PDB file of C-alpha atoms in Angstrom:
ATOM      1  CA  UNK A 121     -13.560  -3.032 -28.415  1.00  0.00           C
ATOM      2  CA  UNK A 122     -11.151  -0.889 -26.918  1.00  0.00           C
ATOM      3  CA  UNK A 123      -8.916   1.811 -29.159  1.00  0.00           C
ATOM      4  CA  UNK A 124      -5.601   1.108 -28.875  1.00  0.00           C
ATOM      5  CA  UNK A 125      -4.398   4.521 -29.033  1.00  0.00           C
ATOM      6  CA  UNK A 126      -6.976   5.297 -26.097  1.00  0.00           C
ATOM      7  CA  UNK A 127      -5.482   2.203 -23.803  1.00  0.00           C
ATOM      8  CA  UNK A 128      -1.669   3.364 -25.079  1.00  0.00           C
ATOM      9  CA  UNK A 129      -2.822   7.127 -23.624  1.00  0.00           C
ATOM     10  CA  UNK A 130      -4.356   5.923 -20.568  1.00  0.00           C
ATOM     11  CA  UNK A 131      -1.091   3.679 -20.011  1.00  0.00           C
ATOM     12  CA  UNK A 132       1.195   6.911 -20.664  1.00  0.00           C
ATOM     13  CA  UNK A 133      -1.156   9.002 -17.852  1.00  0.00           C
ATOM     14  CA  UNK A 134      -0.723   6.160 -15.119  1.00  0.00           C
ATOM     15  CA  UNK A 135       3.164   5.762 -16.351  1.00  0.00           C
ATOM     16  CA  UNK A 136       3.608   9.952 -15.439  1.00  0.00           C
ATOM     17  CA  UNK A 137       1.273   9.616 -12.343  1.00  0.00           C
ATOM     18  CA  UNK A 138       3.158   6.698 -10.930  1.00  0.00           C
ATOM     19  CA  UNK A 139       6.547   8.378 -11.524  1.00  0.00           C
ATOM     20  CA  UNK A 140       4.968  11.915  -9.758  1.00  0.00           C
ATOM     21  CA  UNK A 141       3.429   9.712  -6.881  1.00  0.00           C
ATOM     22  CA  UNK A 142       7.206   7.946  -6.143  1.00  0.00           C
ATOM     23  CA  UNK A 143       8.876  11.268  -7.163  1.00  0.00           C
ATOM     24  CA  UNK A 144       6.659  13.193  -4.149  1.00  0.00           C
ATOM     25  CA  UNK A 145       7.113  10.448  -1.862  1.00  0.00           C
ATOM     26  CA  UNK A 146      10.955  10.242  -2.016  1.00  0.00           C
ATOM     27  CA  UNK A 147      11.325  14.465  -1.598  1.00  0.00           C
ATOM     28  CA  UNK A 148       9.157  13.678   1.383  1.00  0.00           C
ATOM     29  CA  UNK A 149      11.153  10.658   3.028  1.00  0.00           C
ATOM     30  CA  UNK A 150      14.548  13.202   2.176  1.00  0.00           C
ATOM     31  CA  UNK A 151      12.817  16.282   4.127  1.00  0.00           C
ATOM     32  CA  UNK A 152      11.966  14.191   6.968  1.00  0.00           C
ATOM     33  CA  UNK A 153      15.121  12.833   7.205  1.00  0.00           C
ATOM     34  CA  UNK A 154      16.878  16.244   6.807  1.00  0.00           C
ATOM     35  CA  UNK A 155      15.200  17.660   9.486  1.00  0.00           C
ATOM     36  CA  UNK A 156      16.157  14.434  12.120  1.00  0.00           C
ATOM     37  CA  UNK A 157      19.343  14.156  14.156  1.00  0.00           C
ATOM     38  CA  UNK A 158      21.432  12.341  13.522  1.00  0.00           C
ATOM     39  CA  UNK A 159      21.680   9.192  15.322  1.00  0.00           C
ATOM     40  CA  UNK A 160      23.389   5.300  15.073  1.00  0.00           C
ATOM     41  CA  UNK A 161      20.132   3.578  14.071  1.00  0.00           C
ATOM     42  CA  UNK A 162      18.501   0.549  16.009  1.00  0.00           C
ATOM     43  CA  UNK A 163      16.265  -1.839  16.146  1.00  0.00           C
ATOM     44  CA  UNK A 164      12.814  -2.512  18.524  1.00  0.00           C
ATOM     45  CA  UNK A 165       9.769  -4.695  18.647  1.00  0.00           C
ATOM     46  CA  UNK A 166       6.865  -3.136  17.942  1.00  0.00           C
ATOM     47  CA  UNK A 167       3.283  -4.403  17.985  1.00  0.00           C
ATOM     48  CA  UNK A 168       3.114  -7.297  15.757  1.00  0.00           C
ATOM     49  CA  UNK A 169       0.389  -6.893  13.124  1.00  0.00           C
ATOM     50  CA  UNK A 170      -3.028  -8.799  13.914  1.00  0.00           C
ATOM     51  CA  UNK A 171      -2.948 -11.233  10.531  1.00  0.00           C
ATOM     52  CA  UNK A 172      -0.073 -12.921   9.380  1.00  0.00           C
ATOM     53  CA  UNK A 173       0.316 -11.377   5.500  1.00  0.00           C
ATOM     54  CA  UNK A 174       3.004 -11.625   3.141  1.00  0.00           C
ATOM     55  CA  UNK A 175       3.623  -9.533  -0.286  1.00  0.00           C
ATOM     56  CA  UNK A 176       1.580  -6.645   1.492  1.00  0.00           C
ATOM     57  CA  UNK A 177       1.474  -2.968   0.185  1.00  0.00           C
ATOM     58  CA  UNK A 178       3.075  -0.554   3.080  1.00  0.00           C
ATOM     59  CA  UNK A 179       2.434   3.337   3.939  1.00  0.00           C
ATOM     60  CA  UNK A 180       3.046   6.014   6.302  1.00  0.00           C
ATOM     61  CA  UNK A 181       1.354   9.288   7.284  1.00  0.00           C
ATOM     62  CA  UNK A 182       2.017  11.431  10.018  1.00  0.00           C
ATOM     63  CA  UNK A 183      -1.075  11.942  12.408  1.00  0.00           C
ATOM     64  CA  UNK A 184      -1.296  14.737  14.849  1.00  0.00           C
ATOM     65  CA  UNK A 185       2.561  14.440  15.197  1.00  0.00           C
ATOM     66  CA  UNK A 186       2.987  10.423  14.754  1.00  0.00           C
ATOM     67  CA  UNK A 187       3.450   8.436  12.538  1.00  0.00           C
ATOM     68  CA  UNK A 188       0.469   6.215  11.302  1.00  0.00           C
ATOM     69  CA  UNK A 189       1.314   2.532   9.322  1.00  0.00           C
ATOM     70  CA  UNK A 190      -0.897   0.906   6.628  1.00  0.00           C
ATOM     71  CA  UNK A 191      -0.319  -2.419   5.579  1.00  0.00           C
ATOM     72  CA  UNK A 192      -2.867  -3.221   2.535  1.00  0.00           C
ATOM     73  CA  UNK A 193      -3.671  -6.256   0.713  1.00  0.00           C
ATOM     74  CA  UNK A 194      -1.320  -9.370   0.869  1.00  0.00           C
ATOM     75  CA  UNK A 195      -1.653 -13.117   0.928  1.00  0.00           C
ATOM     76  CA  UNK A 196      -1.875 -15.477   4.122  1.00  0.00           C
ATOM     77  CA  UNK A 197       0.438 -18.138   5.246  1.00  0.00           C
ATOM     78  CA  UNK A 198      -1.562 -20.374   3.204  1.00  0.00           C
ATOM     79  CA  UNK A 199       0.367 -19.515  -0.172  1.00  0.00           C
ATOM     80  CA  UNK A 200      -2.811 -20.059  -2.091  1.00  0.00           C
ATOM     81  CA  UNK A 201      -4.996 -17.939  -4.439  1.00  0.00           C
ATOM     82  CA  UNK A 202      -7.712 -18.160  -1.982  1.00  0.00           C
ATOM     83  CA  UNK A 203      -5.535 -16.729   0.908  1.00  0.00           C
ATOM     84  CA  UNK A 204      -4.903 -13.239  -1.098  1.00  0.00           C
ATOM     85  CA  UNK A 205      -6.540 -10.908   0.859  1.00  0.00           C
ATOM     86  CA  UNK A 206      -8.436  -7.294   0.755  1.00  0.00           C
ATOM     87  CA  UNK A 207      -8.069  -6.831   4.140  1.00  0.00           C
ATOM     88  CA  UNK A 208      -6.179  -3.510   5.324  1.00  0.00           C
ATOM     89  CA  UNK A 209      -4.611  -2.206   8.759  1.00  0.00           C
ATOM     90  CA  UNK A 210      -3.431   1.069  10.599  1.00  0.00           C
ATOM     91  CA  UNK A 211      -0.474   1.043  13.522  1.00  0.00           C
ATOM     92  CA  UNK A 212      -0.789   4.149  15.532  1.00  0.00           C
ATOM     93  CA  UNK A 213       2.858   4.168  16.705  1.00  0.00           C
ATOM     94  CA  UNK A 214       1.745   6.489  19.404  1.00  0.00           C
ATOM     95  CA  UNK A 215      -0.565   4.466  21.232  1.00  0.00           C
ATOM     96  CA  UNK A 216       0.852   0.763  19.594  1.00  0.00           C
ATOM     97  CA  UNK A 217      -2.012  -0.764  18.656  1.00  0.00           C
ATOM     98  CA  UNK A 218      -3.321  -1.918  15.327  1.00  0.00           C
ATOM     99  CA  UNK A 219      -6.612  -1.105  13.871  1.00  0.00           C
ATOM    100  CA  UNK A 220      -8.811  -2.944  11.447  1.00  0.00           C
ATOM    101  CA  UNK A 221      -9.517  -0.916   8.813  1.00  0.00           C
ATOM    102  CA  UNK A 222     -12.322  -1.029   5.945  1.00  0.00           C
ATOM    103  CA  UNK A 223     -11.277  -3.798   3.190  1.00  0.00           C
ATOM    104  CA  UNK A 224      -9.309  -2.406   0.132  1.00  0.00           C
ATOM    105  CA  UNK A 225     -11.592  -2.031  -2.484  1.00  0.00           C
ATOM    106  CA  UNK A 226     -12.373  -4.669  -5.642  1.00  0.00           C
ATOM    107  CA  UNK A 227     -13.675  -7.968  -6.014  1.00  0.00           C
ATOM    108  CA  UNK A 228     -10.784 -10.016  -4.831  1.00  0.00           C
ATOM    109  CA  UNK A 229      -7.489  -9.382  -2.923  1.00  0.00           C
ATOM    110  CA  UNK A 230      -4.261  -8.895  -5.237  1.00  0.00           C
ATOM    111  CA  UNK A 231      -0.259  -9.130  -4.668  1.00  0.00           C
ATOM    112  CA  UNK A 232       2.547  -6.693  -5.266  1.00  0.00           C
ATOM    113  CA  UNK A 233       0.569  -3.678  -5.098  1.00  0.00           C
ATOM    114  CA  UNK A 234       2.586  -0.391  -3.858  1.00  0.00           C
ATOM    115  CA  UNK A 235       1.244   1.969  -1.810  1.00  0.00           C
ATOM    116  CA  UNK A 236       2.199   5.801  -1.847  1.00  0.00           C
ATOM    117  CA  UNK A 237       1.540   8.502   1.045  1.00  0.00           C
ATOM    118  CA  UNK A 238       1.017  11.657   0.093  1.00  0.00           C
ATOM    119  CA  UNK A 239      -0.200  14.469   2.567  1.00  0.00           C
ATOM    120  CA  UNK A 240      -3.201  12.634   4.094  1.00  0.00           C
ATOM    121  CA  UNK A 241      -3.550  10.203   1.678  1.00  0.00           C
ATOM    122  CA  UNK A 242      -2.260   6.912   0.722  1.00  0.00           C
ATOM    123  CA  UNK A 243      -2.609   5.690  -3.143  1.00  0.00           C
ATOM    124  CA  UNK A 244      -2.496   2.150  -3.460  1.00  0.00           C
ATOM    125  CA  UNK A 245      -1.665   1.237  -7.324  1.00  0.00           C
ATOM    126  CA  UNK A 246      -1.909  -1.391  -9.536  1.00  0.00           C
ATOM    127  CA  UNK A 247      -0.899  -5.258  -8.094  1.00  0.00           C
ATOM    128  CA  UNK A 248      -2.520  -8.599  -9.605  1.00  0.00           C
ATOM    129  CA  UNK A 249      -5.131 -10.942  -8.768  1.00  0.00           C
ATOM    130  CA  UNK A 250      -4.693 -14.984  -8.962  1.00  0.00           C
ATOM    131  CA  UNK A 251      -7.924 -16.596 -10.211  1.00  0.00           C
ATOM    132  CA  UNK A 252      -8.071 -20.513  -8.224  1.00  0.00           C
ATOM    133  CA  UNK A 253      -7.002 -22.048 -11.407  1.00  0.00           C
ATOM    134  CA  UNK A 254      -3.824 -19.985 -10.980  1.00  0.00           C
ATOM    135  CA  UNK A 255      -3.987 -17.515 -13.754  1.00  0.00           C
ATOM    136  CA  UNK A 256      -2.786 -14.100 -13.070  1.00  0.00           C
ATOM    137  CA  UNK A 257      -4.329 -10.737 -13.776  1.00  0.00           C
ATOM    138  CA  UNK A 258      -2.450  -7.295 -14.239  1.00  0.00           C
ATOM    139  CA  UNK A 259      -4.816  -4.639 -12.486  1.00  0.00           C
ATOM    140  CA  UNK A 260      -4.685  -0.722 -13.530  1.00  0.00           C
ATOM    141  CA  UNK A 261      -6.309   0.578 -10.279  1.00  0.00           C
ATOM    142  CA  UNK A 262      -5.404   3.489  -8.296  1.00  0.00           C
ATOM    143  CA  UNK A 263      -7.298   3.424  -4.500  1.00  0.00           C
ATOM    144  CA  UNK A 264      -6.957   6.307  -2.380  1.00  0.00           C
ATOM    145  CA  UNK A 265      -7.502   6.095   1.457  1.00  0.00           C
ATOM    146  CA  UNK A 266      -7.982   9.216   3.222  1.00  0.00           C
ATOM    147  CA  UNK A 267      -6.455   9.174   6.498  1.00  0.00           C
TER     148      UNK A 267
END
């Protein structure tokens, strides 16, 4: 049986991780933008991505000077427990293609996971998993994929 005071301490770590991991992230989205010109925003096509996938975790790292996309996890157009998916992809915006990466690790897909980059690596954290029967699990995990 678990200690509470160990699960309350292990809750208070990923609390102050999360809040570093989001607290880096934004600093770096504000220096990239400092550095750009200024410009009236618009809007392009790009490649689409090769699965249609809802409720999927998003990322970006710059690569040798472009910018790389992940899109993690994420359910199907089915709208069904069994259409949550592991499955994981990288646009290089340079070249516009897509890439099928390695699945996300775990036993089972999960939803509303958020994915952080920081330097060459992208933290996906926490999301839930929907058993058939429809019952929802809470997950604690913290994957790291290094780009």
């Amino acid at each position: 049986m678990l200690d509470s005071a160990v699960v309350a301490a292990d809750a208070a770590i990923m609390r102050r991780f999360l809040v570093a991991v989001i607290a880096l992230s934004t600093l770096a989205a504000v220096a990239v933008m400092a550095r750009s010109p200024k410009k009236v925003a618009s809007w392009s096509r790009s490649e689409p991505l090769p699965a249609s996938v809802s409720n999927n975790a998003v990322a970006a790292v710059a690569v040798g000077g472009a910018p790389r996309i992940f899109s993690m996890l994420g359910m199907d157009r089915s709208k069904t427990p069994a259409g949550i998916s592991r499955q994981a992809f990288s646009l290089d915006t340079a070249a516009g293609s897509w890439k099928r990466l390695n699945p996300v690790p775990g036993k089972a897909g999960r939803l509303a996971a958020t994915a952080q980059a920081i330097g060459w690596k992208v933290f996906l954290v926490g999301g839930y998993t929907v058993s058939p029967d429809g019952k929802e699990t809470s997950l604690t995990n913290v994957d790291v994929l290094d780009v």
